[in-house]
Amino acid sequence: MSNAIVLLSGGMDSAVSLEIAKAQGFQVSALSFKYGQRHGAELNASSKIAEIAGVVEHIVMDIDLRAFGQSALTDQIAVPKDRTLDEMNSRIPVTYVPARNTIFLSFALAFAEVRQAYDIFIGVNALDYNGYPDCRPEYITAFQAMANLATAQAVNSGKSLTIHTPLIKKSKTEIIKLGTELGVDFSETVSCYEANSNGQACGHCDACVLRRSGFNECGIQDPTIYINEKVASS
């Protein structure tokens, strides 16, 4: 059985990506990050998801990106609320964390090398997060090309490392349907950018809007627990 590294944030996209890796027959090691994000409840979610999935190991890296700031997720910047999809994609949003996916994938690349893994899974989604430059196919293609020049494992073995992005062209609705088919327990996932310590969601940030819309379009009950109960029925 081949090894794979799955970047596991604790959100719905990464949880579905984990189950896809398992369904493809990979032995999974999960990698999460405590990077100073204001929605730290997602880390608790990642631990639960990893345990339920029965991964080989789950490592949480501590890299505090608050030292750099300039993101609504790591700095004293207001998180946008109640925006339309067009508004979300009109420009790079303030919830973009500078170079985050490059940092995460670099750690995953090192982890893959020491675990003799040639496959990395990341749940980036270019349709819902078109405003994020590091969620786009051309970025992933470029990183993969670099990765195959950057490690002794790739150079010495002659085998190519693959960055898997199984959700990159899927809508939230399609992701929820696929996750449901794979048995993902979405009640254990946390998407909200301002989730409280109990994992309760604000219901108004971009992540909440996209998540709730996806469940509504699927006709599937949204298992998210919101801080304001009125949001759940809207």
mmCIF file of C-alpha atoms in Angstrom:
data_model
loop_
_atom_site.group_PDB
_atom_site.id
_atom_site.type_symbol
_atom_site.label_atom_id
_atom_site.label_comp_id
_atom_site.label_asym_id
_atom_site.label_seq_id
_atom_site.Cartn_x
_atom_site.Cartn_y
_atom_site.Cartn_z
ATOM 1 C CA MET A 1 0.000 0.000 0.000
ATOM 2 C CA SER A 2 1.388 3.400 -0.993
ATOM 3 C CA ASN A 3 1.739 6.250 1.476
ATOM 4 C CA ALA A 4 0.097 9.641 1.019
ATOM 5 C CA ILE A 5 0.173 12.908 2.936
ATOM 6 C CA VAL A 6 -3.162 14.710 3.352
ATOM 7 C CA LEU A 7 -3.307 18.342 4.413
ATOM 8 C CA LEU A 8 -6.106 18.312 6.983
ATOM 9 C CA SER A 9 -7.446 21.672 8.147
ATOM 10 C CA GLY A 10 -10.537 20.367 9.886
ATOM 11 C CA GLY A 11 -12.851 21.865 7.265
ATOM 12 C CA MET A 12 -15.178 20.015 4.929
ATOM 13 C CA ASP A 13 -12.940 20.125 1.845
ATOM 14 C CA SER A 14 -9.948 18.563 3.578
ATOM 15 C CA ALA A 15 -12.156 15.933 5.248
ATOM 16 C CA VAL A 16 -13.518 14.888 1.855
ATOM 17 C CA SER A 17 -9.999 14.866 0.365
ATOM 18 C CA LEU A 18 -8.891 12.537 3.161
ATOM 19 C CA GLU A 19 -11.666 10.076 2.364
ATOM 20 C CA ILE A 20 -10.841 10.263 -1.341
ATOM 21 C CA ALA A 21 -7.219 9.345 -0.582
ATOM 22 C CA LYS A 22 -8.373 6.398 1.494
ATOM 23 C CA ALA A 23 -10.810 5.297 -1.223
ATOM 24 C CA GLN A 24 -7.941 5.303 -3.710
ATOM 25 C CA GLY A 25 -6.087 2.827 -1.510
ATOM 26 C CA PHE A 26 -3.520 5.098 0.106
ATOM 27 C CA GLN A 27 -2.183 4.690 3.618
ATOM 28 C CA VAL A 28 -2.702 8.200 4.963
ATOM 29 C CA SER A 29 -0.635 10.436 7.205
ATOM 30 C CA ALA A 30 -2.443 13.689 8.039
ATOM 31 C CA LEU A 31 -0.771 17.065 8.509
ATOM 32 C CA SER A 32 -2.432 20.056 10.175
ATOM 33 C CA PHE A 33 -1.199 23.497 11.184
ATOM 34 C CA LYS A 34 -1.600 25.681 14.218
ATOM 35 C CA TYR A 35 -0.661 28.893 12.463
ATOM 36 C CA GLY A 36 -2.282 31.525 14.660
ATOM 37 C CA GLN A 37 -5.650 31.306 12.933
ATOM 38 C CA ARG A 38 -8.508 32.923 14.819
ATOM 39 C CA HIS A 39 -10.707 29.883 14.110
ATOM 40 C CA GLY A 40 -8.587 27.539 16.209
ATOM 41 C CA ALA A 41 -11.577 25.224 16.685
ATOM 42 C CA GLU A 42 -10.756 23.751 13.274
ATOM 43 C CA LEU A 43 -7.699 22.105 14.825
ATOM 44 C CA ASN A 44 -9.880 20.260 17.311
ATOM 45 C CA ALA A 45 -11.991 19.188 14.353
ATOM 46 C CA SER A 46 -8.948 17.945 12.454
ATOM 47 C CA SER A 47 -7.991 15.681 15.363
ATOM 48 C CA LYS A 48 -11.486 14.181 15.492
ATOM 49 C CA ILE A 49 -11.598 13.683 11.722
ATOM 50 C CA ALA A 50 -8.167 12.027 11.708
ATOM 51 C CA GLU A 51 -9.189 9.699 14.537
ATOM 52 C CA ILE A 52 -12.463 8.724 12.852
ATOM 53 C CA ALA A 53 -10.665 8.114 9.545
ATOM 54 C CA GLY A 54 -8.062 5.916 11.216
ATOM 55 C CA VAL A 55 -5.034 7.633 9.711
ATOM 56 C CA VAL A 56 -1.583 6.186 10.337
ATOM 57 C CA GLU A 57 -0.493 9.379 12.084
ATOM 58 C CA HIS A 58 -1.653 12.947 12.525
ATOM 59 C CA ILE A 59 0.944 15.662 13.016
ATOM 60 C CA VAL A 60 0.095 19.244 13.987
ATOM 61 C CA MET A 61 2.803 21.759 13.104
ATOM 62 C CA ASP A 62 3.035 24.962 15.146
ATOM 63 C CA ILE A 63 4.018 27.908 12.904
ATOM 64 C CA ASP A 64 2.634 31.225 14.101
ATOM 65 C CA LEU A 65 1.867 33.357 11.047
ATOM 66 C CA ARG A 66 0.556 36.146 13.272
ATOM 67 C CA ALA A 67 4.129 37.381 13.233
ATOM 68 C CA PHE A 68 3.547 38.429 9.613
ATOM 69 C CA GLY A 69 -0.122 39.410 9.884
ATOM 70 C CA GLN A 70 -1.937 41.129 6.990
ATOM 71 C CA SER A 71 -4.784 38.627 6.967
ATOM 72 C CA ALA A 72 -8.184 38.707 8.638
ATOM 73 C CA LEU A 73 -7.431 35.185 9.890
ATOM 74 C CA THR A 74 -4.178 36.090 11.648
ATOM 75 C CA ASP A 75 -4.420 39.822 12.329
ATOM 76 C CA GLN A 76 -6.768 42.454 13.762
ATOM 77 C CA ILE A 77 -8.661 42.823 10.482
ATOM 78 C CA ALA A 78 -12.420 42.432 10.215
ATOM 79 C CA VAL A 79 -13.701 39.273 8.537
ATOM 80 C CA PRO A 80 -16.084 40.120 5.629
ATOM 81 C CA LYS A 81 -19.704 39.180 6.249
ATOM 82 C CA ASP A 82 -22.748 38.260 4.133
ATOM 83 C CA ARG A 83 -21.045 38.628 0.757
ATOM 84 C CA THR A 84 -22.230 37.227 -2.562
ATOM 85 C CA LEU A 85 -20.090 34.808 -4.572
ATOM 86 C CA ASP A 86 -19.354 37.576 -7.084
ATOM 87 C CA GLU A 87 -18.144 39.807 -4.272
ATOM 88 C CA MET A 88 -15.967 37.015 -2.896
ATOM 89 C CA ASN A 89 -14.318 36.458 -6.274
ATOM 90 C CA SER A 90 -13.985 40.090 -7.322
ATOM 91 C CA ARG A 91 -10.564 40.460 -5.730
ATOM 92 C CA ILE A 92 -8.156 38.663 -3.422
ATOM 93 C CA PRO A 93 -9.991 38.764 -0.070
ATOM 94 C CA VAL A 94 -8.581 39.892 3.278
ATOM 95 C CA THR A 95 -9.036 36.296 4.510
ATOM 96 C CA TYR A 96 -6.184 35.280 2.202
ATOM 97 C CA VAL A 97 -3.187 34.356 4.371
ATOM 98 C CA PRO A 98 0.056 35.386 2.604
ATOM 99 C CA ALA A 99 1.681 32.332 0.953
ATOM 100 C CA ARG A 100 -0.229 29.944 3.233
ATOM 101 C CA ASN A 101 -0.632 27.059 0.797
ATOM 102 C CA THR A 102 2.990 27.395 -0.308
ATOM 103 C CA ILE A 103 4.063 27.129 3.329
ATOM 104 C CA PHE A 104 1.739 24.193 4.001
ATOM 105 C CA LEU A 105 2.741 22.311 0.856
ATOM 106 C CA SER A 106 6.430 22.831 1.640
ATOM 107 C CA PHE A 107 5.976 21.154 5.019
ATOM 108 C CA ALA A 108 3.953 18.409 3.341
ATOM 109 C CA LEU A 109 6.768 17.922 0.827
ATOM 110 C CA ALA A 110 9.292 17.402 3.616
ATOM 111 C CA PHE A 111 6.906 15.044 5.410
ATOM 112 C CA ALA A 112 6.361 13.097 2.199
ATOM 113 C CA GLU A 113 10.084 12.681 1.673
ATOM 114 C CA VAL A 114 10.719 11.147 5.093
ATOM 115 C CA ARG A 115 7.651 8.901 4.802
ATOM 116 C CA GLN A 116 8.578 7.726 1.293
ATOM 117 C CA ALA A 117 5.314 9.148 -0.021
ATOM 118 C CA TYR A 118 4.913 10.317 -3.615
ATOM 119 C CA ASP A 119 1.386 11.653 -3.215
ATOM 120 C CA ILE A 120 0.115 14.760 -1.421
ATOM 121 C CA PHE A 121 -3.586 15.616 -1.199
ATOM 122 C CA ILE A 122 -4.837 19.166 -0.667
ATOM 123 C CA GLY A 123 -8.481 20.260 -0.702
ATOM 124 C CA VAL A 124 -8.092 23.489 -2.662
ATOM 125 C CA ASN A 125 -11.136 24.620 -4.577
ATOM 126 C CA ALA A 126 -10.800 27.069 -7.468
ATOM 127 C CA LEU A 127 -14.529 27.540 -8.079
ATOM 128 C CA ASP A 128 -15.557 28.764 -4.638
ATOM 129 C CA TYR A 129 -12.208 30.404 -3.869
ATOM 130 C CA ASN A 130 -11.239 31.875 -7.208
ATOM 131 C CA GLY A 131 -9.975 34.972 -5.418
ATOM 132 C CA TYR A 132 -7.216 32.957 -3.724
ATOM 133 C CA PRO A 133 -4.146 32.749 -6.005
ATOM 134 C CA ASP A 134 -2.863 29.615 -4.250
ATOM 135 C CA CYS A 135 -6.065 27.656 -4.954
ATOM 136 C CA ARG A 136 -5.742 27.806 -8.734
ATOM 137 C CA PRO A 137 -4.707 24.926 -11.039
ATOM 138 C CA GLU A 138 -1.737 26.807 -12.480
ATOM 139 C CA TYR A 139 -0.337 27.327 -8.992
ATOM 140 C CA ILE A 140 -0.608 23.624 -8.151
ATOM 141 C CA THR A 141 1.016 22.679 -11.474
ATOM 142 C CA ALA A 142 3.918 25.033 -10.768
ATOM 143 C CA PHE A 143 4.408 23.760 -7.204
ATOM 144 C CA GLN A 144 4.389 20.153 -8.363
ATOM 145 C CA ALA A 145 7.044 20.921 -10.972
ATOM 146 C CA MET A 146 9.181 22.585 -8.323
ATOM 147 C CA ALA A 147 8.638 19.724 -5.862
ATOM 148 C CA ASN A 148 10.044 17.202 -8.323
ATOM 149 C CA LEU A 149 13.242 19.233 -8.551
ATOM 150 C CA ALA A 150 13.544 19.953 -4.841
ATOM 151 C CA THR A 151 13.903 16.647 -2.980
ATOM 152 C CA ALA A 152 16.520 13.929 -2.879
ATOM 153 C CA GLN A 153 13.702 11.369 -2.992
ATOM 154 C CA ALA A 154 12.420 12.589 -6.348
ATOM 155 C CA VAL A 155 15.873 13.073 -7.860
ATOM 156 C CA ASN A 156 17.306 9.740 -6.717
ATOM 157 C CA SER A 157 14.269 7.546 -7.330
ATOM 158 C CA GLY A 158 13.242 8.920 -10.691
ATOM 159 C CA LYS A 159 9.640 8.745 -9.487
ATOM 160 C CA SER A 160 7.468 11.829 -9.721
ATOM 161 C CA LEU A 161 5.611 13.280 -6.774
ATOM 162 C CA THR A 162 1.982 14.187 -7.461
ATOM 163 C CA ILE A 163 -0.029 16.952 -5.817
ATOM 164 C CA HIS A 164 -3.632 15.716 -5.842
ATOM 165 C CA THR A 165 -6.414 18.315 -5.936
ATOM 166 C CA PRO A 166 -9.546 16.165 -6.288
ATOM 167 C CA LEU A 167 -11.918 19.039 -5.454
ATOM 168 C CA ILE A 168 -10.337 21.853 -7.413
ATOM 169 C CA LYS A 169 -13.097 22.062 -10.024
ATOM 170 C CA LYS A 170 -16.009 21.084 -7.811
ATOM 171 C CA SER A 171 -18.643 23.349 -6.282
ATOM 172 C CA LYS A 172 -19.534 23.136 -2.601
ATOM 173 C CA THR A 173 -22.697 21.285 -3.594
ATOM 174 C CA GLU A 174 -20.691 18.648 -5.491
ATOM 175 C CA ILE A 175 -18.221 18.357 -2.610
ATOM 176 C CA ILE A 176 -21.003 17.763 -0.096
ATOM 177 C CA LYS A 177 -22.634 15.129 -2.317
ATOM 178 C CA LEU A 178 -19.311 13.333 -2.809
ATOM 179 C CA GLY A 179 -18.462 13.526 0.879
ATOM 180 C CA THR A 180 -21.852 12.126 1.794
ATOM 181 C CA GLU A 181 -21.282 9.186 -0.566
ATOM 182 C CA LEU A 182 -17.891 8.591 1.069
ATOM 183 C CA GLY A 183 -19.362 8.667 4.563
ATOM 184 C CA VAL A 184 -17.875 11.951 5.755
ATOM 185 C CA ASP A 185 -19.432 13.143 9.011
ATOM 186 C CA PHE A 186 -19.749 16.857 8.226
ATOM 187 C CA SER A 187 -20.950 17.579 11.761
ATOM 188 C CA GLU A 188 -17.335 17.059 12.874
ATOM 189 C CA THR A 189 -15.952 19.649 10.433
ATOM 190 C CA VAL A 190 -15.458 23.358 11.120
ATOM 191 C CA SER A 191 -15.439 25.876 8.263
ATOM 192 C CA CYS A 192 -16.270 29.199 9.931
ATOM 193 C CA TYR A 193 -13.550 31.865 10.012
ATOM 194 C CA GLU A 194 -14.820 33.050 13.392
ATOM 195 C CA ALA A 195 -15.925 29.816 15.015
ATOM 196 C CA ASN A 196 -15.899 29.996 18.800
ATOM 197 C CA SER A 197 -13.998 27.598 21.039
ATOM 198 C CA ASN A 198 -16.895 25.129 20.862
ATOM 199 C CA GLY A 199 -16.822 25.123 17.067
ATOM 200 C CA GLN A 200 -20.055 27.081 16.728
ATOM 201 C CA ALA A 201 -20.185 29.057 13.482
ATOM 202 C CA CYS A 202 -20.957 32.736 12.935
ATOM 203 C CA GLY A 203 -23.125 32.016 9.878
ATOM 204 C CA HIS A 204 -22.065 35.187 8.038
ATOM 205 C CA CYS A 205 -18.424 34.870 6.909
ATOM 206 C CA ASP A 206 -17.583 33.705 3.378
ATOM 207 C CA ALA A 207 -16.896 30.149 4.548
ATOM 208 C CA CYS A 208 -20.249 29.932 6.322
ATOM 209 C CA VAL A 209 -22.151 31.404 3.373
ATOM 210 C CA LEU A 210 -20.601 28.908 0.942
ATOM 211 C CA ARG A 211 -21.101 25.966 3.266
ATOM 212 C CA ARG A 212 -24.750 26.743 4.026
ATOM 213 C CA SER A 213 -25.505 27.374 0.346
ATOM 214 C CA GLY A 214 -23.966 24.019 -0.552
ATOM 215 C CA PHE A 215 -26.140 22.109 1.905
ATOM 216 C CA ASN A 216 -29.250 23.996 0.796
ATOM 217 C CA GLU A 217 -28.597 23.193 -2.867
ATOM 218 C CA CYS A 218 -28.026 19.522 -2.013
ATOM 219 C CA GLY A 219 -31.243 19.311 -0.048
ATOM 220 C CA ILE A 220 -29.202 17.866 2.823
ATOM 221 C CA GLN A 221 -29.649 18.993 6.425
ATOM 222 C CA ASP A 222 -26.847 21.366 7.430
ATOM 223 C CA PRO A 223 -25.278 19.836 10.580
ATOM 224 C CA THR A 224 -23.441 23.064 11.445
ATOM 225 C CA ILE A 225 -24.103 24.465 14.911
ATOM 226 C CA TYR A 226 -24.449 28.237 14.663
ATOM 227 C CA ILE A 227 -23.941 30.766 17.421
ATOM 228 C CA ASN A 228 -27.245 32.346 16.391
ATOM 229 C CA GLU A 229 -29.874 29.649 15.965
ATOM 230 C CA LYS A 230 -31.834 31.865 13.563
ATOM 231 C CA VAL A 231 -29.080 31.411 10.970
ATOM 232 C CA ALA A 232 -29.635 27.656 10.851
ATOM 233 C CA SER A 233 -33.207 28.111 9.695
ATOM 234 C CA SER A 234 -32.465 30.806 7.101
#
